[in-house]
Tab-separated table of C-alpha atoms in Angstrom:
chain	number	residue	atom	x	y	z
R	954	MET	CA	0.000	0.000	0.000
R	955	MET	CA	1.346	3.428	-0.893
R	956	LYS	CA	1.982	5.797	1.999
R	957	ILE	CA	0.318	9.193	2.001
R	958	TYR	CA	2.092	11.998	3.827
R	959	LEU	CA	0.095	15.171	4.157
R	960	PHE	CA	3.120	17.441	4.314
R	961	LEU	CA	4.693	17.320	0.848
R	962	VAL	CA	4.961	20.578	-1.096
R	963	PRO	CA	3.913	20.839	-4.763
R	964	LEU	CA	6.972	20.966	-7.001
R	965	PHE	CA	5.837	24.143	-8.756
R	966	LEU	CA	6.650	26.002	-5.543
R	967	VAL	CA	10.359	25.143	-5.772
R	968	ILE	CA	12.949	26.061	-8.343
R	969	ALA	CA	16.213	24.115	-8.148
R	970	CYS	CA	17.758	20.789	-7.180
R	971	SER	CA	20.237	20.504	-4.327
R	972	LYS	CA	23.743	19.114	-4.176
R	973	ARG	CA	25.836	20.070	-1.166
R	974	ILE	CA	25.172	22.595	1.546
R	975	GLU	CA	27.055	25.843	1.315
R	976	ASP	CA	25.034	27.857	3.842
R	977	GLU	CA	26.240	28.247	7.425
R	978	HIS	CA	22.729	27.316	8.536
R	979	THR	CA	20.578	25.077	6.386
R	980	ARG	CA	16.914	26.031	6.319
R	981	VAL	CA	14.595	23.134	5.545
R	982	LEU	CA	10.804	23.015	5.206
R	983	ILE	CA	9.607	20.058	7.273
R	984	PRO	CA	6.688	19.113	9.547
R	985	TRP	CA	7.408	20.607	12.965
R	986	PRO	CA	5.368	20.927	16.163
R	987	ASN	CA	4.229	24.302	17.448
R	988	GLU	CA	3.900	25.226	21.132
R	989	SER	CA	0.589	23.377	21.401
R	990	GLY	CA	2.013	20.210	19.854
R	991	LYS	CA	0.267	20.600	16.483
R	992	TYR	CA	2.351	19.766	13.420
R	993	SER	CA	2.566	21.946	10.337
R	994	LEU	CA	5.121	22.722	7.658
R	995	GLN	CA	7.704	25.089	9.091
R	996	VAL	CA	11.116	26.323	8.000
R	997	VAL	CA	13.594	24.821	10.471
R	998	ASN	CA	17.274	25.695	10.858
R	999	ILE	CA	19.785	22.845	10.785
R	1000	GLU	CA	23.286	23.907	11.785
R	1001	THR	CA	25.424	20.755	11.704
R	1002	LEU	CA	24.450	18.932	8.512
R	1003	ASN	CA	27.599	18.556	6.397
R	1004	ASP	CA	26.316	16.510	3.479
R	1005	MET	CA	22.799	17.085	2.244
R	1006	ARG	CA	22.712	14.146	-0.144
R	1007	GLU	CA	23.873	11.594	2.405
R	1008	MET	CA	22.264	13.312	5.416
R	1009	LYS	CA	25.458	13.252	7.467
R	1010	GLY	CA	26.595	15.610	10.189
R	1011	SER	CA	27.865	15.724	13.749
R	1012	ALA	CA	24.454	14.836	15.201
R	1013	ALA	CA	23.571	11.777	13.117
R	1014	GLU	CA	24.332	9.537	10.167
R	1015	LEU	CA	21.315	8.042	8.432
R	1016	TYR	CA	20.865	4.842	6.445
R	1017	VAL	CA	17.975	3.840	4.183
R	1018	GLN	CA	16.388	0.364	4.165
R	1019	ALA	CA	18.544	-0.336	7.157
R	1020	GLY	CA	19.431	-3.651	8.697
R	1021	LEU	CA	21.933	-4.847	11.290
R	1022	ASN	CA	25.261	-6.626	11.163
R	1023	LYS	CA	26.695	-8.231	14.282
R	1024	ASP	CA	28.259	-4.996	15.513
R	1025	SER	CA	26.886	-2.219	13.333
R	1026	ILE	CA	24.134	-0.892	11.126
R	1027	LYS	CA	24.027	-1.593	7.405
R	1028	GLY	CA	21.967	0.013	4.692
R	1029	VAL	CA	21.877	2.065	1.532
R	1030	LYS	CA	23.572	5.453	1.671
R	1031	PRO	CA	20.896	8.143	1.456
R	1032	ASN	CA	20.373	10.041	-1.760
R	1033	ALA	CA	18.226	12.802	-0.314
R	1034	GLN	CA	16.314	14.882	-2.839
R	1035	PHE	CA	15.718	18.565	-2.122
R	1036	SER	CA	14.676	21.529	-4.186
R	1037	LYS	CA	15.358	25.131	-3.263
R	1038	SER	CA	12.477	27.550	-2.921
R	1039	SER	CA	12.495	31.107	-4.190
R	1040	LYS	CA	12.846	32.181	-0.541
R	1041	GLY	CA	16.072	30.246	-0.105
R	1042	TYR	CA	15.001	27.283	2.008
R	1043	TRP	CA	15.229	23.635	1.007
R	1044	VAL	CA	12.131	21.506	0.345
R	1045	PRO	CA	12.160	17.677	0.484
R	1046	LYS	CA	11.011	16.193	-2.825
R	1047	ASP	CA	9.968	12.806	-1.437
R	1048	THR	CA	8.773	11.248	1.794
R	1049	ILE	CA	12.029	9.517	2.719
R	1050	THR	CA	13.942	12.785	2.389
R	1051	GLN	CA	11.332	14.445	4.590
R	1052	GLU	CA	11.727	11.707	7.209
R	1053	MET	CA	15.513	11.983	7.234
R	1054	ALA	CA	15.502	15.779	7.476
R	1055	SER	CA	13.038	15.624	10.376
R	1056	ILE	CA	15.029	13.012	12.280
R	1057	TYR	CA	18.294	14.883	11.775
R	1058	ALA	CA	16.841	18.217	12.905
R	1059	HIS	CA	15.482	16.667	16.097
R	1060	MET	CA	18.697	14.764	16.799
R	1061	GLU	CA	20.629	18.021	16.510
R	1062	ARG	CA	18.431	19.560	19.201
R	1063	LEU	CA	18.525	16.461	21.387
R	1064	LYS	CA	22.311	16.502	21.220
R	1065	ALA	CA	22.274	20.160	22.271
R	1066	LEU	CA	20.113	19.249	25.300
R	1067	ASP	CA	22.512	16.431	26.195
R	1068	GLN	CA	25.404	18.892	25.965
R	1069	GLU	CA	23.629	21.399	28.215
R	1070	ILE	CA	23.284	18.867	31.015
R	1071	GLY	CA	26.663	17.222	30.416
R	1072	ILE	CA	25.632	13.725	29.317
R	1073	ASP	CA	26.596	13.969	25.634
R	1074	ILE	CA	30.022	12.523	26.512
R	1075	LEU	CA	28.331	9.246	27.473
R	1076	LEU	CA	27.193	8.626	23.890
R	1077	SER	CA	28.866	8.028	20.547
R	1078	TRP	CA	28.341	10.784	17.997
R	1079	PRO	CA	27.120	11.025	15.330
R	1080	ARG	CA	24.243	8.720	16.238
R	1081	GLN	CA	23.623	5.864	13.798
R	1082	ILE	CA	20.012	5.830	12.589
R	1083	GLY	CA	18.160	3.648	10.091
R	1084	VAL	CA	14.998	4.674	8.244
R	1085	GLU	CA	12.584	2.486	6.291
R	1086	THR	CA	14.151	-0.428	8.154
R	1087	ILE	CA	13.498	-3.893	6.759
R	1088	ALA	CA	13.025	-6.461	9.534
R	1089	THR	CA	10.677	-9.194	10.681
R	1090	ASP	CA	9.341	-9.915	14.154
R	1091	SER	CA	10.933	-13.168	15.326
R	1092	ARG	CA	7.809	-14.005	17.325
R	1093	ASN	CA	5.501	-14.208	14.318
R	1094	ASN	CA	7.847	-13.856	11.326
R	1095	LYS	CA	5.885	-10.842	10.071
R	1096	ARG	CA	7.334	-7.625	8.659
R	1097	ILE	CA	7.596	-4.789	11.207
R	1098	TYR	CA	5.714	-1.561	10.461
R	1099	GLU	CA	4.657	1.511	12.462
R	1100	ASN	CA	7.434	1.193	14.988
R	1101	ALA	CA	10.777	2.562	16.130
R	1102	MET	CA	13.343	1.060	18.462
R	1103	TYR	CA	16.766	1.406	19.993
R	1104	ILE	CA	19.071	-1.616	19.645
R	1105	SER	CA	21.665	-1.586	22.411
R	1106	GLU	CA	23.971	-4.242	20.931
R	1107	GLN	CA	24.722	-2.054	17.906
R	1108	ASP	CA	23.872	1.250	19.634
R	1109	VAL	CA	21.540	2.313	16.817
R	1110	MET	CA	18.027	3.686	16.392
R	1111	LEU	CA	15.737	2.148	13.782
R	1112	PHE	CA	12.568	3.571	12.231
R	1113	PHE	CA	10.266	1.222	10.343
R	1114	PRO	CA	7.948	1.902	7.381
R	1115	TYR	CA	4.717	3.709	8.199
R	1116	ARG	CA	1.470	2.876	6.365
R	1117	ARG	CA	-1.220	4.756	8.285
R	1118	ASN	CA	-2.809	8.066	7.392
R	1119	GLN	CA	-1.534	9.787	10.536
R	1120	LEU	CA	1.644	11.555	11.624
R	1121	PRO	CA	4.482	9.150	10.746
R	1122	ILE	CA	6.600	8.012	13.668
R	1123	SER	CA	9.752	9.382	12.017
R	1124	LEU	CA	8.206	12.879	12.099
R	1125	ASN	CA	7.062	12.644	15.717
R	1126	ALA	CA	9.396	14.727	17.886
R	1127	GLY	CA	8.453	12.948	21.101
R	1128	ILE	CA	8.976	9.450	19.723
R	1129	ILE	CA	12.394	10.431	18.357
R	1130	ALA	CA	13.302	11.782	21.819
R	1131	HIS	CA	11.852	8.653	23.458
R	1132	GLU	CA	14.053	6.361	21.366
R	1133	HIS	CA	17.107	8.554	21.901
R	1134	PHE	CA	16.573	8.333	25.661
R	1135	HIS	CA	16.987	4.556	25.584
R	1136	SER	CA	20.666	5.080	24.726
R	1137	ILE	CA	20.985	7.414	27.741
R	1138	PHE	CA	19.308	4.853	30.033
R	1139	GLN	CA	21.657	2.239	28.612
R	1140	ARG	CA	24.740	4.255	29.568
R	1141	ILE	CA	23.594	5.563	32.968
R	1142	VAL	CA	21.680	2.535	34.284
R	1143	LEU	CA	22.039	-0.638	32.248
R	1144	ASP	CA	25.761	-0.625	31.478
R	1145	PRO	CA	26.804	-0.189	35.149
R	1146	LEU	CA	24.210	-2.805	36.136
R	1147	SER	CA	25.574	-5.156	33.470
R	1148	ALA	CA	29.079	-4.790	34.889
R	1149	ARG	CA	27.849	-6.699	37.951
R	1150	TYR	CA	24.986	-8.765	36.566
R	1151	ASN	CA	24.582	-10.485	33.204
R	1152	ILE	CA	21.668	-8.332	32.098
R	1153	GLU	CA	21.767	-9.447	28.458
R	1154	GLU	CA	21.527	-13.100	29.450
R	1155	MET	CA	18.758	-12.337	31.947
R	1156	ASN	CA	16.886	-10.439	29.251
R	1157	ARG	CA	17.136	-13.339	26.801
R	1158	GLU	CA	16.129	-15.725	29.553
R	1159	SER	CA	13.071	-13.695	30.474
R	1160	ILE	CA	11.925	-13.299	26.870
R	1161	SER	CA	12.401	-16.937	25.890
R	1162	LEU	CA	11.229	-18.459	29.140
R	1163	LYS	CA	8.460	-21.068	28.737
R	1164	PRO	CA	7.923	-22.465	32.230
R	1165	ARG	CA	5.644	-25.436	32.728
R	1166	THR	CA	5.880	-26.226	36.434
R	1167	ASP	CA	5.508	-24.406	39.725
R	1168	ALA	CA	9.150	-25.123	40.560
R	1169	GLU	CA	10.319	-23.645	37.277
R	1170	ILE	CA	8.179	-20.562	37.796
R	1171	GLU	CA	9.557	-20.038	41.288
R	1172	LYS	CA	13.146	-20.499	40.131
R	1173	LYS	CA	12.806	-17.879	37.432
R	1174	GLU	CA	10.555	-15.459	39.285
R	1175	THR	CA	13.306	-13.092	40.450
R	1176	VAL	CA	14.693	-12.827	36.912
R	1177	LEU	CA	11.221	-12.251	35.508
R	1178	ASN	CA	10.365	-9.658	38.134
R	1179	ASN	CA	13.560	-7.677	37.719
R	1180	MET	CA	13.519	-7.630	33.925
R	1181	PHE	CA	9.841	-6.675	34.088
R	1182	ILE	CA	10.672	-3.721	36.360
R	1183	LEU	CA	13.684	-2.721	34.214
R	1184	ARG	CA	11.593	-2.644	31.045
R	1185	GLY	CA	8.948	-0.585	32.780
R	1186	LEU	CA	11.538	1.899	34.037
R	1187	ASN	CA	13.232	2.194	30.648
R	1188	GLU	CA	9.971	2.788	28.792
R	1189	GLY	CA	8.461	5.063	31.421
R	1190	LEU	CA	11.450	7.376	31.724
R	1191	ALA	CA	11.763	7.464	27.929
R	1192	ASP	CA	8.182	8.755	27.857
R	1193	VAL	CA	9.185	11.448	30.343
R	1194	TRP	CA	12.132	12.450	28.138
R	1195	GLY	CA	9.809	12.715	25.158
R	1196	SER	CA	7.470	14.976	27.121
R	1197	ILE	CA	10.376	17.140	28.312
R	1198	TYR	CA	11.595	17.597	24.748
R	1199	THR	CA	8.176	18.348	23.262
R	1200	GLY	CA	6.418	19.964	26.215
R	1201	GLU	CA	3.566	17.512	25.590
R	1202	ALA	CA	2.718	14.692	27.996
R	1203	ASP	CA	0.655	12.708	25.512
R	1204	PHE	CA	2.880	12.950	22.447
R	1205	ILE	CA	2.474	9.348	21.272
R	1206	SER	CA	-1.260	8.768	21.683
R	1207	PRO	CA	-2.080	8.430	17.944
R	1208	SER	CA	-0.338	5.042	17.760
R	1209	LEU	CA	0.672	3.977	21.264
R	1210	ARG	CA	-0.594	4.052	24.826
R	1211	THR	CA	-1.723	7.312	26.414
R	1212	LEU	CA	-0.131	8.931	29.462
R	1213	GLN	CA	-3.254	10.951	30.285
R	1214	ARG	CA	-4.979	8.666	32.779
R	1215	ASN	CA	-5.764	8.930	36.443
R	1216	THR	CA	-3.047	7.731	38.791
R	1217	SER	CA	-3.653	4.245	40.161
R	1218	PRO	CA	-1.601	2.079	42.538
R	1219	LEU	CA	1.746	0.813	41.299
R	1220	ASN	CA	1.419	-2.700	42.614
R	1221	THR	CA	-2.194	-3.746	42.196
R	1222	SER	CA	-2.910	-7.128	40.633
R	1223	GLU	CA	-3.033	-5.370	37.260
R	1224	TYR	CA	0.747	-4.956	37.339
R	1225	SER	CA	1.744	-7.733	39.732
R	1226	LEU	CA	4.049	-10.369	38.285
R	1227	GLN	CA	2.205	-13.055	40.198
R	1228	ALA	CA	-1.007	-12.239	38.338
R	1229	TYR	CA	0.702	-13.247	35.099
R	1230	VAL	CA	2.025	-16.597	36.306
R	1231	PRO	CA	-1.116	-18.536	35.263
R	1232	ILE	CA	-1.077	-16.778	31.892
R	1233	ILE	CA	2.581	-17.636	31.345
R	1234	ARG	CA	1.941	-21.260	32.274
R	1235	ALA	CA	-0.988	-21.524	29.918
R	1236	SER	CA	0.400	-19.680	26.915
R	1237	GLN	CA	4.115	-20.346	27.413
R	1238	SER	CA	4.635	-16.839	26.051
R	1239	MET	CA	6.171	-13.689	27.516
R	1240	GLN	CA	4.176	-11.344	25.274
R	1241	THR	CA	1.556	-10.638	27.935
R	1242	LEU	CA	4.248	-9.825	30.481
R	1243	GLU	CA	6.027	-7.537	28.006
R	1244	ASN	CA	2.788	-5.652	27.369
R	1245	ALA	CA	2.326	-5.270	31.120
R	1246	ALA	CA	5.821	-3.768	31.375
R	1247	TYR	CA	4.700	-0.996	29.017
R	1248	ALA	CA	1.675	-0.411	31.241
R	1249	LEU	CA	3.937	-0.224	34.283
R	1250	GLY	CA	6.128	2.206	32.334
R	1251	THR	CA	3.124	4.478	31.914
R	1252	GLN	CA	2.693	4.422	35.697
R	1253	TYR	CA	6.339	5.335	36.179
R	1254	ALA	CA	6.083	8.160	33.638
R	1255	ARG	CA	3.093	9.666	35.422
R	1256	SER	CA	4.867	9.338	38.785
R	1257	MET	CA	7.979	11.144	37.543
R	1258	ARG	CA	5.917	13.880	35.903
R	1259	LYS	CA	3.929	14.289	39.137
R	1260	ALA	CA	7.155	14.666	41.119
R	1261	MET	CA	8.440	17.225	38.630
R	1262	GLY	CA	5.203	19.157	39.054
R	1263	GLU	CA	5.410	19.039	42.839
R	1264	GLU	CA	8.980	20.312	42.656
R	1265	LYS	CA	7.798	23.243	40.486
R	1266	LEU	CA	9.682	21.821	37.509
R	1267	ALA	CA	6.639	21.441	35.246
R	1268	SER	CA	7.057	25.016	34.041
R	1269	SER	CA	10.848	24.932	34.284
R	1270	THR	CA	13.255	24.879	31.343
R	1271	LYS	CA	13.930	21.671	29.455
R	1272	MET	CA	17.383	21.717	31.011
R	1273	GLY	CA	16.014	21.923	34.574
R	1274	GLN	CA	13.582	19.075	33.984
R	1275	ALA	CA	16.214	16.930	32.270
R	1276	ILE	CA	18.709	17.444	35.103
R	1277	PHE	CA	16.062	16.312	37.615
R	1278	VAL	CA	15.475	13.102	35.640
R	1279	VAL	CA	19.186	12.356	35.196
R	1280	GLU	CA	19.897	12.915	38.897
R	1281	ARG	CA	17.081	10.517	39.819
R	1282	MET	CA	18.389	8.001	37.294
R	1283	THR	CA	21.758	7.899	39.033
R	1284	ARG	CA	19.962	7.200	42.320
R	1285	LEU	CA	17.922	4.530	40.561
R	1286	ARG	CA	21.081	2.911	39.196
R	1287	ASP	CA	22.572	2.670	42.694
R	1288	LEU	CA	19.379	1.173	44.132
R	1289	LEU	CA	19.255	-1.424	41.356
R	1290	ILE	CA	22.920	-2.377	41.704
R	1291	ASP	CA	22.516	-2.847	45.464
R	1292	GLY	CA	19.298	-4.850	45.219
R	1293	PHE	CA	19.312	-6.825	41.965
R	1294	ASP	CA	20.131	-10.135	43.678
R	1295	ASN	CA	16.613	-10.011	45.100
R	1296	LYS	CA	13.272	-9.006	43.631
R	1297	VAL	CA	13.310	-5.297	42.822
R	1298	PRO	CA	10.237	-3.654	44.397
R	1299	ALA	CA	7.700	-1.943	42.168
R	1300	GLU	CA	8.186	1.312	44.088
R	1301	VAL	CA	11.914	1.521	43.262
R	1302	LEU	CA	11.425	4.645	41.127
R	1303	LEU	CA	9.647	6.415	43.988
R	1304	GLN	CA	12.580	5.525	46.234
R	1305	ALA	CA	14.891	7.119	43.664
R	1306	ILE	CA	12.751	10.247	43.346
R	1307	TYR	CA	12.564	10.790	47.107
R	1308	LYS	CA	14.924	9.174	49.563
R	1309	LYS	CA	13.328	8.369	52.902
R	1310	ASP	CA	14.805	11.479	54.521
R	1311	GLU	CA	13.319	13.583	51.698
R	1312	LEU	CA	9.773	12.396	52.322
R	1313	ASN	CA	7.327	14.834	53.877
R	1314	ALA	CA	3.584	15.154	54.355
R	1315	GLU	CA	3.156	16.994	51.055
R	1316	ASN	CA	4.848	14.509	48.755
R	1317	CYS	CA	3.444	11.573	50.713
R	1318	LYS	CA	-0.086	12.771	49.887
R	1319	TRP	CA	0.373	11.605	46.290
R	1320	ILE	CA	2.957	8.887	46.939
R	1321	ASN	CA	0.949	6.938	49.528
R	1322	PRO	CA	-1.929	5.965	47.180
R	1323	LEU	CA	0.652	4.563	44.752
R	1324	LEU	CA	1.850	2.169	47.444
R	1325	GLU	CA	-1.451	0.347	47.842
R	1326	ASP	CA	-0.915	-3.391	48.453
R	1327	ILE	CA	2.783	-2.736	49.123
R	1328	ASP	CA	4.171	-3.546	52.559
R	1329	SER	CA	7.501	-1.749	52.881
R	1330	GLU	CA	9.496	0.490	55.196
R	1331	TYR	CA	9.119	3.250	52.610
R	1332	LYS	CA	5.330	3.093	52.871
R	1333	THR	CA	5.514	2.954	56.673
R	1334	THR	CA	7.535	6.179	56.664
R	1335	CYS	CA	4.942	7.901	54.472
R	1336	LYS	CA	2.024	6.737	56.592
R	1337	ALA	CA	3.719	8.025	59.730
R	1338	LEU	CA	4.311	11.435	58.140
R	1339	LEU	CA	0.675	11.666	57.049
R	1340	ALA	CA	-0.533	10.682	60.520
R	1341	LYS	CA	1.163	13.661	62.179
């Protein structure tokens, strides 16, 4: 089925074909969000793009019809097609060029944010990014569409073909930021955790696990629990990063889950690992548990955003919000490293947001309902503060 993008410009509005960039700042007409999160064609400055044909610069290198080798990305070198308008800005002539220009422009700004808060040195630049990626889902052997992902083994971001009549994922600022965040989480949390624990093996074990007996379930329960919590944390904080970058909490609702729901307890049966044990036994599949990890991630995202609001960071600069998240991630990393031999508690993110000596009656008002069905010293501290 042919894709229909609603943002292409008629060719009679442009006058010349492009080769290489000579301007100090490249001005490109691409879909871009306004302050209210609505997308429209806007002229956007790109400062670091060195090669317009191959879409290469200090922020990113892009590949078309991308795939993966053992250690790197592979794909066709881009042959981006632009025309120059009478007003001097460049106009993408096809949808792939539009996708690549959008991704590069956002990556340039995400790199600038990383530099502001001092975490750019943790990552390799330029970032390696594939568009129109050709891949199949190993679980059902079907072609992957309408998706984007970060692959830690090769340290690359991949965007897959989009067939719906909505805003393509590769043009969605929040989703691009979300995927970029996974590389940050990898460096700050997962790599240090992996230095002590074999996270990759645990991840494979949790995904491929097909337990049949009670004994097998019990033996693997700690691994399942901890990988479940890790996935939820990674996805939830990536959602927060996307909302920081865009200023929109619900930036991915057209194709994915929504963040705009009422807060509910973190550890009700809806998100309890134990509730999924019968399902795992029956189906011998981890898909249900993986889906639940995304739901838990939504809970974590709302919790972090609530904390940012309580700390008066909701109206702060992107830099102030991002620093808050990164500082809490370093706390989270330390909690995980210290406690990964045992089951990580569902409230671990709350413990990272507020240490016990940082709890007070005000923050416990919204934290305590999240701890329903949880019996912990952290909850006891909150209850005591509220009882005063």
